[in-house]
Coordinates of C-alpha atoms in Angstrom, one line a residue:
M810 CA -150.1 -43.3 33.6
Y811 CA -147.3 -41.4 32.0
S812 CA -147.7 -38.9 29.1
V813 CA -145.3 -38.6 26.2
A814 CA -144.3 -34.9 25.7
M815 CA -145.2 -34.0 22.1
L816 CA -143.1 -31.6 20.1
E817 CA -144.4 -28.1 19.4
K818 CA -146.4 -28.0 16.2
E819 CA -144.1 -25.4 14.6
L820 CA -141.0 -27.6 15.2
V821 CA -142.9 -30.6 13.7
A822 CA -144.0 -28.5 10.7
A823 CA -140.4 -27.3 10.1
S824 CA -139.0 -30.8 10.3
T825 CA -141.6 -32.5 8.1
E826 CA -140.0 -32.0 4.7
P827 CA -136.5 -33.1 5.7
L828 CA -138.0 -36.1 7.5
I829 CA -140.0 -37.2 4.5
L830 CA -137.0 -36.7 2.2
S831 CA -134.8 -38.7 4.5
L832 CA -137.2 -41.6 4.8
L833 CA -137.8 -41.7 1.1
S834 CA -134.0 -41.6 0.5
E835 CA -134.1 -45.1 2.1
G836 CA -136.6 -46.3 -0.5
E837 CA -140.2 -46.1 -1.7
S838 CA -142.9 -45.8 0.9
Y839 CA -146.6 -44.9 1.3
G840 CA -148.3 -42.3 3.6
Y841 CA -149.3 -44.5 6.5
A842 CA -145.9 -46.2 6.7
L843 CA -144.2 -42.7 6.8
I844 CA -146.5 -41.7 9.7
Q845 CA -145.8 -44.9 11.6
E846 CA -142.0 -44.7 11.0
V847 CA -141.7 -41.1 12.2
K848 CA -143.8 -42.0 15.3
R849 CA -141.5 -45.0 16.0
L850 CA -138.2 -43.1 15.4
S851 CA -139.3 -40.2 17.6
G852 CA -140.4 -42.5 20.5
D853 CA -144.0 -41.4 20.0
K854 CA -143.1 -37.7 20.3
I855 CA -144.0 -36.8 16.7
E856 CA -147.5 -37.8 15.5
W857 CA -148.4 -36.9 12.0
T858 CA -152.0 -37.0 10.8
D859 CA -153.2 -37.7 7.3
G860 CA -154.5 -34.2 7.1
M861 CA -151.0 -32.8 7.8
L862 CA -148.9 -35.3 5.7
Y863 CA -150.7 -35.5 2.4
P864 CA -150.7 -31.8 1.6
V865 CA -147.0 -31.8 2.2
L866 CA -146.5 -34.9 0.0
H867 CA -148.6 -33.3 -2.8
R868 CA -146.6 -30.0 -2.5
M869 CA -143.3 -31.9 -2.7
E870 CA -144.6 -33.7 -5.7
R871 CA -145.5 -30.4 -7.4
E872 CA -142.0 -29.1 -6.6
G873 CA -140.5 -32.1 -8.4
W874 CA -138.8 -33.6 -5.3
I875 CA -140.8 -36.8 -5.2
Q876 CA -143.0 -38.9 -7.5
S877 CA -145.9 -41.2 -6.8
R878 CA -147.4 -44.3 -8.3
W879 CA -150.4 -46.4 -7.5
G880 CA -149.7 -49.9 -6.5
E881 CA -151.5 -52.8 -4.8
A882 CA -150.9 -53.6 -1.2
E883 CA -150.6 -57.2 0.1
N884 CA -154.3 -57.1 1.0
G885 CA -155.2 -56.2 -2.5
R886 CA -156.2 -52.6 -1.8
K887 CA -154.8 -49.7 -3.8
R888 CA -152.0 -47.7 -2.2
K889 CA -150.1 -44.6 -3.4
Y890 CA -146.3 -45.1 -3.1
Y891 CA -143.9 -42.2 -3.0
S892 CA -140.2 -42.1 -4.1
L893 CA -137.4 -39.6 -4.2
K894 CA -136.5 -37.9 -7.5
K895 CA -133.1 -36.3 -8.4
D896 CA -134.3 -32.9 -7.3
G897 CA -135.5 -34.4 -4.0
K898 CA -132.0 -35.7 -3.3
K899 CA -130.6 -32.1 -3.9
A900 CA -133.3 -30.7 -1.6
L901 CA -132.5 -33.2 1.1
Q902 CA -128.8 -32.3 0.9
K903 CA -129.6 -28.6 1.3
Q904 CA -132.0 -29.2 4.2
R905 CA -129.6 -31.6 5.9
E906 CA -126.8 -28.9 5.8
Q907 CA -129.2 -26.4 7.3
W908 CA -130.3 -28.7 10.1
I909 CA -126.7 -29.7 10.9
T910 CA -125.8 -26.0 11.2
V911 CA -128.7 -25.4 13.6
S912 CA -127.8 -28.6 15.6
K913 CA -124.2 -27.5 16.0
V914 CA -125.3 -24.1 17.4
F915 CA -127.5 -25.8 19.9
K916 CA -124.8 -28.2 20.9
R917 CA -122.4 -25.3 21.5
L918 CA -125.0 -23.4 23.5
W919 CA -126.1 -26.3 25.6
K920 CA -122.9 -28.2 26.1
E921 CA -122.3 -26.9 29.6
Q922 CA -125.8 -28.1 30.7
Y923 CA -125.3 -31.7 29.6
V924 CA -121.6 -32.4 30.4

């Protein structure tokens, strides 16, 4: 049986906001769908929990980056949907620039090891 190496919690925490903003830039979503999409995109290396995700969503909503609305799921249950606001698009652009800078530094540092 093989084990998927999970990312360190500090790296997961640091990447949560830009991941949420990036996902919501593609369209409205709800918490469980965000959790599942990050898990899928990371190849099961990032696993968010409800207890980690919802406080971040609520903080981002207070910051004015995202908004929420209650809607009904296909099964008739209530579900809270989140979408990106104008300030969220600005925050995403700023965070994207920062992550690109960090990524470029790592690529330069590690290029010899992966050539």
